[in-house]
PDB file of C-alpha atoms and ligand atoms in Angstrom:
ATOM      1  CA  UNK A   1    -151.180 236.996 191.942  1.00 92.00           C
ATOM      2  CA  UNK A   2    -154.402 238.651 191.848  1.00 98.00           C
ATOM      3  CA  UNK A   3    -157.991 237.601 192.208  1.00 98.00           C
ATOM      4  CA  UNK A   4    -161.594 238.172 192.000  1.00 99.00           C
ATOM      5  CA  UNK A   5    -164.866 237.053 193.238  1.00 99.00           C
ATOM      6  CA  UNK A   6    -167.656 236.628 189.998  1.00 99.00           C
ATOM      7  CA  UNK A   7    -170.856 235.268 191.047  1.00 99.00           C
ATOM      8  CA  UNK A   8    -173.685 234.020 187.923  1.00 99.00           C
ATOM      9  CA  UNK A   9    -176.557 234.869 189.593  1.00 99.00           C
ATOM     10  CA  UNK A  10    -180.333 233.082 189.837  1.00 99.00           C
ATOM     11  CA  UNK A  11    -181.633 234.252 186.719  1.00 99.00           C
ATOM     12  CA  UNK A  12    -177.990 233.354 184.744  1.00 99.00           C
ATOM     13  CA  UNK A  13    -178.368 229.683 186.322  1.00 99.00           C
ATOM     14  CA  UNK A  14    -182.179 229.621 185.235  1.00 98.00           C
ATOM     15  CA  UNK A  15    -181.153 230.870 181.471  1.00 98.00           C
ATOM     16  CA  UNK A  16    -178.719 227.884 181.385  1.00 98.00           C
ATOM     17  CA  UNK A  17    -176.054 230.603 181.068  1.00 99.00           C
ATOM     18  CA  UNK A  18    -173.177 229.034 183.135  1.00 99.00           C
ATOM     19  CA  UNK A  19    -170.921 227.068 180.223  1.00 98.00           C
ATOM     20  CA  UNK A  20    -170.772 230.437 178.349  1.00 98.00           C
ATOM     21  CA  UNK A  21    -170.098 232.621 180.796  1.00 99.00           C
ATOM     22  CA  UNK A  22    -167.355 230.370 182.398  1.00 98.00           C
ATOM     23  CA  UNK A  23    -166.049 229.272 178.835  1.00 98.00           C
ATOM     24  CA  UNK A  24    -166.020 233.444 178.268  1.00 98.00           C
ATOM     25  CA  UNK A  25    -163.277 233.612 181.174  1.00 98.00           C
ATOM     26  CA  UNK A  26    -161.773 230.331 180.208  1.00 98.00           C
ATOM     27  CA  UNK A  27    -161.309 231.276 176.617  1.00 98.00           C
ATOM     28  CA  UNK A  28    -159.392 234.798 178.325  1.00 98.00           C
ATOM     29  CA  UNK A  29    -157.176 232.895 179.780  1.00 97.00           C
ATOM     30  CA  UNK A  30    -157.464 233.665 183.836  1.00 98.00           C
ATOM     31  CA  UNK A  31    -157.792 230.244 186.023  1.00 98.00           C
ATOM     32  CA  UNK A  32    -160.730 229.008 187.954  1.00 98.00           C
ATOM     33  CA  UNK A  33    -159.412 228.909 191.287  1.00 98.00           C
ATOM     34  CA  UNK A  34    -162.782 228.532 193.574  1.00 98.00           C
ATOM     35  CA  UNK A  35    -166.159 227.239 191.864  1.00 98.00           C
ATOM     36  CA  UNK A  36    -168.953 225.929 193.980  1.00 98.00           C
ATOM     37  CA  UNK A  37    -173.229 225.685 193.309  1.00 98.00           C
ATOM     38  CA  UNK A  38    -174.643 227.279 196.304  1.00 98.00           C
ATOM     39  CA  UNK A  39    -178.267 228.633 197.430  1.00 98.00           C
ATOM     40  CA  UNK A  40    -177.366 231.651 198.784  1.00 98.00           C
ATOM     41  CA  UNK A  41    -178.569 232.363 202.810  1.00 98.00           C
ATOM     42  CA  UNK A  42    -180.130 235.766 203.810  1.00 98.00           C
ATOM     43  CA  UNK A  43    -177.596 236.344 205.607  1.00 98.00           C
ATOM     44  CA  UNK A  44    -174.761 236.477 203.072  1.00 98.00           C
ATOM     45  CA  UNK A  45    -177.257 237.781 200.308  1.00 98.00           C
ATOM     46  CA  UNK A  46    -176.854 241.139 203.270  1.00 98.00           C
ATOM     47  CA  UNK A  47    -173.461 240.415 203.900  1.00 98.00           C
ATOM     48  CA  UNK A  48    -172.297 240.847 199.827  1.00 98.00           C
ATOM     49  CA  UNK A  49    -174.932 243.520 199.941  1.00 98.00           C
ATOM     50  CA  UNK A  50    -174.204 245.572 202.897  1.00 98.00           C
ATOM     51  CA  UNK A  51    -172.787 248.808 200.651  1.00 97.00           C
ATOM     52  CA  UNK A  52    -176.207 248.717 199.298  1.00 98.00           C
ATOM     53  CA  UNK A  53    -178.066 248.414 202.719  1.00 98.00           C
ATOM     54  CA  UNK A  54    -180.068 252.461 202.973  1.00 98.00           C
ATOM     55  CA  UNK A  55    -181.265 251.539 199.286  1.00 98.00           C
ATOM     56  CA  UNK A  56    -184.275 251.448 197.866  1.00 98.00           C
ATOM     57  CA  UNK A  57    -183.439 248.435 195.506  1.00 98.00           C
ATOM     58  CA  UNK A  58    -181.740 246.571 198.405  1.00 98.00           C
ATOM     59  CA  UNK A  59    -185.002 244.404 200.016  1.00 98.00           C
ATOM     60  CA  UNK A  60    -185.838 243.400 196.091  1.00 98.00           C
ATOM     61  CA  UNK A  61    -181.947 242.502 195.354  1.00 98.00           C
ATOM     62  CA  UNK A  62    -181.711 240.174 198.618  1.00 98.00           C
ATOM     63  CA  UNK A  63    -184.709 238.634 197.402  1.00 98.00           C
ATOM     64  CA  UNK A  64    -183.769 238.118 193.964  1.00 98.00           C
ATOM     65  CA  UNK A  65    -179.746 236.346 195.196  1.00 98.00           C
ATOM     66  CA  UNK A  66    -181.709 233.940 197.244  1.00 98.00           C
ATOM     67  CA  UNK A  67    -184.551 233.068 194.980  1.00 98.00           C
ATOM     68  CA  UNK A  68    -182.227 230.047 193.176  1.00 98.00           C
ATOM     69  CA  UNK A  69    -179.010 228.397 193.034  1.00 98.00           C
ATOM     70  CA  UNK A  70    -176.429 230.990 191.810  1.00 99.00           C
ATOM     71  CA  UNK A  71    -172.498 229.216 191.094  1.00 99.00           C
ATOM     72  CA  UNK A  72    -169.945 231.233 193.187  1.00 99.00           C
ATOM     73  CA  UNK A  73    -166.184 231.548 191.545  1.00 99.00           C
ATOM     74  CA  UNK A  74    -163.455 232.893 192.265  1.00 99.00           C
ATOM     75  CA  UNK A  75    -161.160 234.045 189.076  1.00 98.00           C
ATOM     76  CA  UNK A  76    -156.976 234.639 189.558  1.00 98.00           C
ATOM     77  CA  UNK A  77    -154.097 236.532 186.804  1.00 97.00           C
ATOM     78  CA  UNK A  78    -152.735 240.094 186.503  1.00 97.00           C
ATOM     79  CA  UNK A  79    -155.101 242.260 185.498  1.00 98.00           C
ATOM     80  CA  UNK A  80    -157.613 240.035 186.477  1.00 98.00           C
ATOM     81  CA  UNK A  81    -160.046 242.129 188.704  1.00 99.00           C
ATOM     82  CA  UNK A  82    -160.751 245.139 186.183  1.00 98.00           C
ATOM     83  CA  UNK A  83    -160.751 242.678 183.031  1.00 98.00           C
ATOM     84  CA  UNK A  84    -163.639 240.920 183.939  1.00 99.00           C
ATOM     85  CA  UNK A  85    -165.355 244.182 185.431  1.00 99.00           C
ATOM     86  CA  UNK A  86    -165.266 245.174 181.863  1.00 98.00           C
ATOM     87  CA  UNK A  87    -165.897 241.493 180.270  1.00 99.00           C
ATOM     88  CA  UNK A  88    -169.194 241.314 182.505  1.00 99.00           C
ATOM     89  CA  UNK A  89    -170.710 244.778 181.678  1.00 98.00           C
ATOM     90  CA  UNK A  90    -172.297 248.211 183.383  1.00 98.00           C
ATOM     91  CA  UNK A  91    -174.906 247.597 185.318  1.00 98.00           C
ATOM     92  CA  UNK A  92    -178.337 248.170 183.920  1.00 98.00           C
ATOM     93  CA  UNK A  93    -177.814 245.939 180.701  1.00 98.00           C
ATOM     94  CA  UNK A  94    -179.635 248.109 178.079  1.00 98.00           C
ATOM     95  CA  UNK A  95    -176.301 250.218 178.697  1.00 98.00           C
ATOM     96  CA  UNK A  96    -173.704 247.398 178.644  1.00 98.00           C
ATOM     97  CA  UNK A  97    -171.529 247.007 174.999  1.00 98.00           C
ATOM     98  CA  UNK A  98    -172.292 244.430 172.851  1.00 98.00           C
ATOM     99  CA  UNK A  99    -169.854 241.915 173.692  1.00 98.00           C
ATOM    100  CA  UNK A 100    -169.868 241.879 177.932  1.00 99.00           C
ATOM    101  CA  UNK A 101    -172.219 239.345 179.386  1.00 99.00           C
ATOM    102  CA  UNK A 102    -174.730 241.557 180.188  1.00 98.00           C
ATOM    103  CA  UNK A 103    -174.825 243.638 176.875  1.00 98.00           C
ATOM    104  CA  UNK A 104    -175.483 240.672 175.096  1.00 98.00           C
ATOM    105  CA  UNK A 105    -178.002 238.887 177.715  1.00 98.00           C
ATOM    106  CA  UNK A 106    -179.099 241.354 179.329  1.00 98.00           C
ATOM    107  CA  UNK A 107    -182.032 243.745 179.328  1.00 98.00           C
ATOM    108  CA  UNK A 108    -183.135 244.976 183.206  1.00 98.00           C
ATOM    109  CA  UNK A 109    -180.702 245.973 186.303  1.00 98.00           C
ATOM    110  CA  UNK A 110    -182.550 243.842 188.317  1.00 98.00           C
ATOM    111  CA  UNK A 111    -181.350 240.687 186.295  1.00 98.00           C
ATOM    112  CA  UNK A 112    -178.055 241.430 185.320  1.00 98.00           C
ATOM    113  CA  UNK A 113    -176.961 237.614 184.771  1.00 99.00           C
ATOM    114  CA  UNK A 114    -173.356 237.794 186.859  1.00 99.00           C
ATOM    115  CA  UNK A 115    -171.655 239.626 189.919  1.00 99.00           C
ATOM    116  CA  UNK A 116    -168.077 240.699 189.945  1.00 99.00           C
ATOM    117  CA  UNK A 117    -165.872 242.191 192.084  1.00 98.00           C
ATOM    118  CA  UNK A 118    -165.636 246.220 191.430  1.00 98.00           C
ATOM    119  CA  UNK A 119    -162.009 246.879 193.421  1.00 98.00           C
ATOM    120  CA  UNK A 120    -158.878 245.068 194.842  1.00 98.00           C
ATOM    121  CA  UNK A 121    -159.894 246.038 198.598  1.00 98.00           C
ATOM    122  CA  UNK A 122    -164.091 244.455 197.844  1.00 98.00           C
ATOM    123  CA  UNK A 123    -161.831 241.543 195.743  1.00 98.00           C
ATOM    124  CA  UNK A 124    -160.395 241.020 198.589  1.00 98.00           C
ATOM    125  CA  UNK A 125    -163.492 240.523 200.646  1.00 98.00           C
ATOM    126  CA  UNK A 126    -165.185 239.108 198.730  1.00 98.00           C
ATOM    127  CA  UNK A 127    -163.287 236.111 198.332  1.00 98.00           C
ATOM    128  CA  UNK A 128    -162.969 235.330 201.675  1.00 98.00           C
ATOM    129  CA  UNK A 129    -166.589 236.389 202.374  1.00 98.00           C
ATOM    130  CA  UNK A 130    -167.962 233.581 200.323  1.00 99.00           C
ATOM    131  CA  UNK A 131    -165.387 230.512 200.553  1.00 98.00           C
ATOM    132  CA  UNK A 132    -162.380 228.950 202.876  1.00 98.00           C
ATOM    133  CA  UNK A 133    -159.090 229.373 202.247  1.00 98.00           C
ATOM    134  CA  UNK A 134    -158.881 225.205 201.789  1.00 98.00           C
ATOM    135  CA  UNK A 135    -161.606 225.789 198.728  1.00 98.00           C
ATOM    136  CA  UNK A 136    -159.218 227.728 196.761  1.00 98.00           C
ATOM    137  CA  UNK A 137    -156.870 225.967 194.618  1.00 98.00           C
ATOM    138  CA  UNK A 138    -153.690 227.182 193.380  1.00 97.00           C
ATOM    139  CA  UNK A 139    -152.516 225.522 190.034  1.00 98.00           C
ATOM    140  CA  UNK A 140    -150.692 226.756 187.368  1.00 95.00           C
ATOM    141  CA  UNK A 141    -152.376 225.936 183.581  1.00 94.00           C
ATOM    142  CA  UNK A 142    -149.744 223.913 181.754  1.00 95.00           C
ATOM    143  CA  UNK A 143    -150.747 226.287 178.680  1.00 94.00           C
ATOM    144  CA  UNK A 144    -149.712 229.057 181.483  1.00 95.00           C
ATOM    145  CA  UNK A 145    -146.547 230.364 178.844  1.00 96.00           C
ATOM    146  CA  UNK A 146    -148.634 230.215 175.520  1.00 97.00           C
ATOM    147  CA  UNK A 147    -151.035 232.385 177.986  1.00 96.00           C
ATOM    148  CA  UNK A 148    -148.479 235.250 178.848  1.00 95.00           C
ATOM    149  CA  UNK A 149    -145.245 235.780 178.377  1.00 95.00           C
TER     150      UNK A 149
HETATM  151  P1  DAT B   1    -172.609 246.111 190.042  1.00 90.12           P
HETATM  152  O1  DAT B   1    -173.249 244.795 190.360  1.00 90.12           O
HETATM  153  O2  DAT B   1    -172.338 246.374 188.615  1.00 90.12           O
HETATM  154  O3  DAT B   1    -171.401 246.037 190.861  1.00 90.12           O
HETATM  155  P2  DAT B   1    -174.034 247.984 191.727  1.00 90.12           P
HETATM  156  O4  DAT B   1    -172.554 247.245 193.272  1.00 90.12           O
HETATM  157  O5  DAT B   1    -174.559 249.618 192.059  1.00 90.12           O
HETATM  158  O6  DAT B   1    -173.695 247.326 190.569  1.00 90.12           O
HETATM  159  O7  DAT B   1    -175.430 247.301 192.769  1.00 90.12           O
HETATM  160  C1  DAT B   1    -175.123 246.218 192.538  1.00 90.12           C
HETATM  161  C2  DAT B   1    -176.598 245.554 191.761  1.00 90.12           C
HETATM  162  O8  DAT B   1    -177.732 245.822 192.679  1.00 90.12           O
HETATM  163  C3  DAT B   1    -176.466 244.867 191.280  1.00 90.12           C
HETATM  164  O9  DAT B   1    -176.047 244.139 189.711  1.00 90.12           O
HETATM  165  C4  DAT B   1    -178.490 245.459 190.302  1.00 90.12           C
HETATM  166  C5  DAT B   1    -178.892 245.425 191.438  1.00 90.12           C
HETATM  167  N1  DAT B   1    -178.956 247.240 191.337  1.00 90.12           N
HETATM  168  C6  DAT B   1    -178.129 247.741 191.418  1.00 90.12           C
HETATM  169  N2  DAT B   1    -179.151 249.499 191.374  1.00 90.12           N
HETATM  170  C7  DAT B   1    -180.109 249.261 190.656  1.00 90.12           C
HETATM  171  C8  DAT B   1    -181.250 250.262 190.980  1.00 90.12           C
HETATM  172  N3  DAT B   1    -181.314 251.484 190.975  1.00 90.12           N
HETATM  173  N4  DAT B   1    -182.444 249.527 190.212  1.00 90.12           N
HETATM  174  C9  DAT B   1    -182.854 248.108 190.873  1.00 90.12           C
HETATM  175  N5  DAT B   1    -181.350 247.488 191.101  1.00 90.12           N
HETATM  176  C10 DAT B   1    -180.454 247.987 191.082  1.00 90.12           C
HETATM  177 MG1   MG B   2    -171.107 245.898 192.376  1.00 90.12          MG
END
């Protein structure tokens, strides 16, 4: 079953958007299989954003993601990787459509509330970077037959 890694960034936590954001993925019909509230180390931040190492915003990005607690999550369901990216919206919240998380709650690319894996390969990498196998729980909601045919 497809899984993706999502993280509510320090701005989303500080602004009290944790419940709202989790509610959206629950209501959509995806399944939460991993969840932790944590302070991100510099090492984890640099690994997670390694692809952006050469970018001018890299130092600020690492500073920001380590500036306060985050909510790290793994969500499961067919199509969850692409659907979560759509629900999150464009990287710059000013370009993100209303109805998306960034479109509804953000105005600044450096405070864009939530991270979501962008493809199957990165989802696999990020899930294993952030979670140990034993921290992930396979389960099926009793509502599943009302969510998928
Ligand atoms: P996304 O988070 O939509 O996958 P990304 O992978 O291109 O976007 O960049 C990772 C994060 O880096 C992004 O959420 C915010 C920050 N970022 C990206 N481009 C930026 C820029 N031009 N200036 C400042 N921060 C930027
Ligand atoms: Mg990205």
